[in-house]
Short mmCIF file of C-alpha atoms in Angstrom, two decimals:
data_model
loop_
_atom_site.label_atom_id
_atom_site.label_comp_id
_atom_site.label_asym_id
_atom_site.label_seq_id
_atom_site.Cartn_x
_atom_site.Cartn_y
_atom_site.Cartn_z
CA UNK A 29 -95.77 283.40 164.17
CA UNK A 30 -96.31 281.03 166.58
CA UNK A 31 -94.12 280.83 169.70
CA UNK A 32 -93.00 277.84 168.83
CA UNK A 33 -91.89 278.81 165.46
CA UNK A 34 -89.85 281.70 167.03
CA UNK A 35 -87.92 279.17 169.74
CA UNK A 36 -87.26 276.65 166.55
CA UNK A 37 -86.19 279.49 164.87
CA UNK A 38 -83.71 280.60 167.98
CA UNK A 39 -82.38 277.63 168.42
CA UNK A 40 -81.48 277.36 165.29
CA UNK A 41 -79.64 280.69 165.24
CA UNK A 42 -77.57 279.76 168.62
CA UNK A 43 -76.28 276.32 167.33
CA UNK A 44 -75.43 277.84 164.08
CA UNK A 45 -73.55 280.71 165.70
CA UNK A 46 -72.15 278.90 168.31
CA UNK A 47 -71.38 275.72 166.55
CA UNK A 48 -72.79 273.67 169.21
CA UNK A 49 -75.55 271.99 170.44
CA UNK A 50 -74.38 271.66 174.32
CA UNK A 51 -73.02 275.68 174.31
CA UNK A 52 -76.49 276.74 172.59
CA UNK A 53 -78.43 274.75 175.19
CA UNK A 54 -76.26 276.38 178.05
CA UNK A 55 -77.51 279.87 176.69
CA UNK A 56 -80.94 279.47 176.94
CA UNK A 57 -81.28 277.31 180.05
CA UNK A 58 -82.33 273.80 178.35
CA UNK A 59 -81.03 270.15 177.68
CA UNK A 60 -78.72 269.27 174.93
CA UNK A 61 -81.50 266.90 173.65
CA UNK A 62 -84.17 269.38 174.29
CA UNK A 63 -82.30 271.58 171.53
CA UNK A 64 -81.71 269.09 169.40
CA UNK A 65 -85.18 267.44 169.13
CA UNK A 66 -85.99 272.09 168.69
CA UNK A 67 -84.04 271.70 165.48
CA UNK A 68 -85.14 268.37 164.21
CA UNK A 69 -88.72 269.99 164.50
CA UNK A 70 -87.55 272.65 162.65
CA UNK A 71 -86.06 270.74 159.83
CA UNK A 72 -89.06 268.69 159.65
CA UNK A 73 -91.44 271.00 159.40
CA UNK A 74 -89.34 272.99 156.45
CA UNK A 75 -88.41 269.67 154.58
CA UNK A 76 -84.81 270.92 154.38
CA UNK A 77 -81.40 269.85 156.34
CA UNK A 78 -80.32 272.84 158.46
CA UNK A 79 -77.56 271.51 160.19
CA UNK A 80 -74.90 268.48 159.45
CA UNK A 81 -74.10 266.82 162.88
CA UNK A 82 -71.25 264.30 163.98
CA UNK A 83 -70.52 263.27 167.33
CA UNK A 84 -68.13 265.90 167.38
CA UNK A 85 -68.80 268.37 164.89
CA UNK A 86 -71.73 270.75 163.57
CA UNK A 87 -71.58 272.27 160.30
CA UNK A 88 -74.37 273.95 158.05
CA UNK A 89 -75.83 272.95 155.08
CA UNK A 90 -76.17 275.25 152.05
CA UNK A 91 -79.95 276.00 153.33
CA UNK A 92 -78.86 276.31 156.78
CA UNK A 93 -76.57 278.82 155.95
CA UNK A 94 -78.99 280.95 153.35
CA UNK A 95 -81.09 281.02 156.42
CA UNK A 96 -79.25 282.02 159.19
CA UNK A 97 -77.83 284.92 157.23
CA UNK A 98 -81.36 286.33 156.49
CA UNK A 99 -81.89 285.37 160.45
CA UNK A 100 -79.29 286.46 162.37
CA UNK A 101 -80.06 290.31 161.69
CA UNK A 102 -83.72 289.96 162.41
CA UNK A 103 -82.79 287.90 165.81
CA UNK A 104 -80.32 290.49 166.91
CA UNK A 105 -83.11 293.43 166.61
CA UNK A 106 -85.82 291.01 168.20
CA UNK A 107 -83.16 290.02 171.07
CA UNK A 108 -82.09 293.64 171.21
CA UNK A 109 -85.96 295.08 171.93
CA UNK A 110 -86.42 292.67 174.70
CA UNK A 111 -83.36 292.94 176.65
CA UNK A 112 -84.13 296.76 176.16
CA UNK A 113 -86.76 296.66 178.75
CA UNK A 114 -84.36 296.13 181.60
CA UNK A 115 -83.86 299.78 181.58
CA UNK A 116 -87.67 300.27 182.87
CA UNK A 117 -86.50 297.66 186.27
CA UNK A 118 -85.53 299.06 189.60
CA UNK A 119 -82.49 297.05 189.41
CA UNK A 120 -80.54 296.26 186.01
CA UNK A 121 -80.06 292.75 185.76
CA UNK A 122 -78.49 289.95 183.44
CA UNK A 123 -75.27 288.22 182.86
CA UNK A 124 -71.73 289.67 181.45
CA UNK A 125 -68.97 287.14 180.12
CA UNK A 126 -65.92 288.60 179.83
CA UNK A 127 -62.53 287.23 178.78
CA UNK A 128 -58.55 288.77 179.53
CA UNK A 129 -55.50 288.28 179.66
CA UNK A 130 -54.10 288.33 182.77
CA UNK A 131 -52.31 291.74 182.70
CA UNK A 132 -55.64 292.99 181.71
CA UNK A 133 -57.61 291.50 184.55
CA UNK A 134 -54.86 293.15 187.07
CA UNK A 135 -55.16 296.45 185.47
CA UNK A 136 -59.06 297.05 185.10
CA UNK A 137 -61.08 294.57 186.53
CA UNK A 138 -59.53 294.01 189.89
CA UNK A 139 -59.97 297.95 190.31
CA UNK A 140 -63.55 297.56 189.55
CA UNK A 141 -65.12 294.45 190.25
CA UNK A 142 -65.56 295.19 193.99
CA UNK A 143 -67.87 298.22 193.29
CA UNK A 144 -69.36 297.22 190.51
CA UNK A 145 -70.99 294.29 192.19
CA UNK A 146 -71.79 296.32 194.73
CA UNK A 147 -73.65 298.70 193.00
CA UNK A 148 -75.31 295.92 190.19
CA UNK A 149 -76.02 292.90 192.57
CA UNK A 150 -78.23 291.58 190.05
CA UNK A 151 -75.78 291.67 187.26
CA UNK A 152 -73.74 288.34 187.19
CA UNK A 153 -70.32 288.61 186.08
CA UNK A 154 -68.46 285.59 184.81
CA UNK A 155 -64.29 286.65 184.13
CA UNK A 156 -61.90 284.57 182.54
CA UNK A 157 -58.42 284.92 181.79
CA UNK A 158 -56.66 283.68 179.35
CA UNK A 159 -53.64 285.01 177.58
CA UNK A 160 -54.24 283.08 174.11
CA UNK A 161 -57.12 285.30 172.72
CA UNK A 162 -60.31 282.59 172.59
CA UNK A 163 -62.63 283.18 169.81
CA UNK A 164 -65.31 284.97 171.19
CA UNK A 165 -68.39 283.85 169.75
CA UNK A 166 -67.13 280.53 170.11
CA UNK A 167 -66.87 280.45 173.83
CA UNK A 168 -69.81 282.43 174.22
CA UNK A 169 -67.97 285.71 175.61
CA UNK A 170 -69.35 289.05 175.53
CA UNK A 171 -66.18 291.15 174.76
CA UNK A 172 -62.74 290.69 175.82
CA UNK A 173 -59.94 293.07 177.50
CA UNK A 174 -56.90 292.82 174.71
CA UNK A 175 -53.96 295.32 173.88
CA UNK A 176 -54.73 297.32 170.79
CA UNK A 177 -52.65 295.03 168.27
CA UNK A 178 -54.55 292.08 168.92
CA UNK A 179 -57.87 293.24 168.16
CA UNK A 180 -60.03 291.77 164.91
CA UNK A 181 -60.44 294.17 162.37
CA UNK A 182 -64.28 293.17 162.75
CA UNK A 183 -64.09 294.40 166.23
CA UNK A 184 -65.72 297.33 167.85
CA UNK A 185 -62.61 299.02 170.04
CA UNK A 186 -63.69 300.94 173.25
CA UNK A 187 -60.74 302.74 174.92
CA UNK A 188 -59.80 301.81 178.62
CA UNK A 189 -57.73 304.29 180.96
CA UNK A 190 -54.19 304.18 180.65
CA UNK A 191 -52.84 302.87 184.23
CA UNK A 192 -49.62 302.73 184.71
CA UNK A 193 -46.10 301.91 183.61
CA UNK A 194 -43.48 299.51 183.73
CA UNK A 195 -40.86 300.34 186.24
CA UNK A 196 -37.52 299.05 187.09
CA UNK A 197 -37.03 297.27 190.24
CA UNK A 198 -34.60 294.56 192.18
CA UNK A 199 -34.67 293.20 195.81
CA UNK A 200 -32.30 294.48 198.48
CA UNK A 201 -30.65 291.23 198.44
CA UNK A 202 -29.60 291.29 194.94
CA UNK A 203 -28.33 295.10 195.01
CA UNK A 204 -26.24 294.15 198.30
CA UNK A 205 -24.91 291.51 195.99
CA UNK A 206 -24.77 292.73 192.57
CA UNK A 207 -24.51 296.27 193.13
CA UNK A 208 -27.34 299.18 191.80
CA UNK A 209 -27.64 300.62 188.85
CA UNK A 210 -26.57 304.25 188.20
CA UNK A 211 -27.15 304.67 184.64
CA UNK A 212 -29.44 302.48 182.03
CA UNK A 213 -26.11 301.44 180.50
CA UNK A 214 -25.53 299.59 183.93
CA UNK A 215 -28.52 297.30 182.87
CA UNK A 216 -26.39 295.64 180.49
CA UNK A 217 -24.10 294.27 182.93
CA UNK A 218 -27.07 293.00 185.09
CA UNK A 219 -29.13 290.07 185.42
CA UNK A 220 -32.29 291.09 183.88
CA UNK A 221 -36.23 289.29 184.37
CA UNK A 222 -37.51 289.64 180.91
CA UNK A 223 -41.53 288.96 180.35
CA UNK A 224 -42.27 287.19 177.52
CA UNK A 225 -45.85 287.67 176.48
CA UNK A 226 -48.43 286.28 174.41
CA UNK A 227 -47.65 286.56 170.75
CA UNK A 228 -45.01 288.89 170.77
CA UNK A 229 -41.99 286.46 170.55
CA UNK A 230 -38.50 287.61 172.76
CA UNK A 231 -37.56 290.68 172.99
CA UNK A 232 -34.24 291.38 172.91
CA UNK A 233 -34.09 294.84 173.99
CA UNK A 234 -35.65 297.04 176.87
CA UNK A 235 -37.34 300.57 175.55
CA UNK A 236 -37.01 303.01 177.94
CA UNK A 237 -38.07 306.60 178.60
CA UNK A 238 -37.31 309.02 181.16
CA UNK A 239 -39.81 312.24 180.31
CA UNK A 240 -37.97 313.22 176.83
CA UNK A 241 -35.01 310.86 177.10
CA UNK A 242 -34.95 307.39 175.43
CA UNK A 243 -32.45 304.71 175.97
CA UNK A 244 -32.20 301.15 174.43
CA UNK A 245 -31.02 298.24 176.95
CA UNK A 246 -29.43 294.89 175.27
CA UNK A 247 -30.83 292.10 177.43
CA UNK A 248 -27.87 289.82 177.50
CA UNK A 249 -28.11 288.04 181.23
CA UNK A 250 -31.78 287.34 181.47
CA UNK A 251 -34.45 284.99 182.93
CA UNK A 252 -37.42 284.84 180.52
CA UNK A 253 -41.00 284.59 182.05
CA UNK A 254 -44.44 284.74 180.60
CA UNK A 255 -46.13 286.41 183.52
CA UNK A 256 -45.70 289.96 185.29
CA UNK A 257 -46.64 288.28 188.72
CA UNK A 258 -43.88 285.68 188.17
CA UNK A 259 -41.23 288.47 186.95
CA UNK A 260 -42.12 290.37 190.32
CA UNK A 261 -41.65 287.21 192.35
CA UNK A 262 -38.29 286.61 190.65
CA UNK A 263 -37.24 289.98 191.47
CA UNK A 264 -38.02 289.36 195.13
CA UNK A 265 -35.94 286.44 195.38
CA UNK A 266 -33.33 288.13 194.06
CA UNK A 267 -33.30 286.59 190.47
CA UNK A 268 -32.08 289.99 188.75
CA UNK A 269 -33.59 292.91 187.86
CA UNK A 270 -37.55 293.08 186.93
CA UNK A 271 -39.24 295.51 184.27
CA UNK A 272 -42.85 294.98 185.83
CA UNK A 273 -46.04 297.13 186.05
CA UNK A 274 -45.75 299.63 188.77
CA UNK A 275 -49.07 298.63 190.42
CA UNK A 276 -47.82 295.12 191.16
CA UNK A 277 -45.15 296.40 193.27
CA UNK A 278 -46.33 299.26 195.20
CA UNK A 279 -46.90 297.01 198.48
CA UNK A 280 -43.81 294.97 198.14
CA UNK A 281 -41.56 298.58 198.18
CA UNK A 282 -43.55 299.61 200.76
CA UNK A 283 -42.48 296.20 202.75
CA UNK A 284 -38.85 296.74 202.07
CA UNK A 285 -38.95 293.79 199.39
CA UNK A 286 -38.09 295.30 196.44
CA UNK A 287 -36.38 298.74 195.64
CA UNK A 288 -36.87 300.96 192.90
CA UNK A 289 -33.97 301.05 190.12
CA UNK A 290 -33.37 304.01 188.18
CA UNK A 291 -36.63 305.59 188.92
CA UNK A 292 -38.02 307.91 186.18
CA UNK A 293 -36.80 305.44 183.64
CA UNK A 294 -40.08 303.73 182.60
CA UNK A 295 -41.41 301.64 179.37
CA UNK A 296 -45.23 302.59 178.54
CA UNK A 297 -47.89 299.48 178.78
CA UNK A 298 -49.18 298.53 175.54
CA UNK A 299 -53.11 300.45 175.22
CA UNK A 300 -55.71 297.87 176.01
CA UNK A 301 -59.12 298.12 174.71
CA UNK A 302 -62.62 296.27 175.58
CA UNK A 303 -63.57 294.47 172.36
CA UNK A 304 -66.87 293.02 170.64
CA UNK A 305 -67.31 291.68 167.53
CA UNK A 306 -69.61 294.10 165.44
CA UNK A 307 -72.44 292.09 164.88
CA UNK A 308 -72.81 291.35 168.44
CA UNK A 309 -75.88 292.44 170.48
CA UNK A 310 -75.15 294.53 173.41
CA UNK A 311 -77.26 293.72 176.18
CA UNK A 312 -78.35 296.55 178.96
CA UNK A 313 -76.01 294.76 181.48
CA UNK A 314 -73.24 294.43 179.27
CA UNK A 315 -73.57 298.29 178.18
CA UNK A 316 -73.45 299.07 182.06
CA UNK A 317 -70.43 296.98 182.33
CA UNK A 318 -68.80 298.47 179.52
CA UNK A 319 -69.46 302.36 180.54
CA UNK A 320 -68.37 301.41 184.20
CA UNK A 321 -64.88 299.59 183.08
CA UNK A 322 -64.52 302.47 180.74
CA UNK A 323 -64.80 305.39 182.87
#
């Protein structure tokens, strides 16, 4: 196989997988016009059309689909063989592109990002926050941090450590005006700040636990937000009793901006996983990142 043959096939595989000339061109660092010309050259050499193009979309022809099904496994092996040579470098290098919900970024990325970038200065991290679970392949992500219940069946899911739970807090001003809840049942008479997470609807209750004790709180007077940081800000301003990640409010409690309510009563956070498609090639850089964040 000539070098130009490999480049043509690589360009086709990227465009077919990404369904975008622009994104495929960005992946291999060439212009959109250059990758378009490369595909045209391949089609002319083979004598068949592989892609149907319009100004807004790209679609595989039957011939293109058949070629992609045969080509992708081989291309993954070839790229993997080259990328694995990274282990012989003195310093690992490469790019890792991750998408995560905002809570996942706070719990897992913030705690390791400084140490990781210092230890692996030649690995470029690109971290995006998005609570709507975008398609990884379409957007060119290597992996995502997602709640366990939001992971596709054809993904590999790596376990992330459990960091903290959700605890109850309120501002001193709120407690001064409305009193401090003494029991879980008292919460039903208070304004509660509720977080509606993407894809979960609006929970009507808080299911709290204190060791072996369990209690359900009906949320009657509520302020509804879709972000835990906004819930913390609302609690600081006296809007009600918030149920928020404990790591979010440690500093607020130390500074006297918030106080714990019913210490010991908590909600366990959902389990998070680092996930990626089963057919996704794992680069050395991504393997290093996944081992680091999962430890």
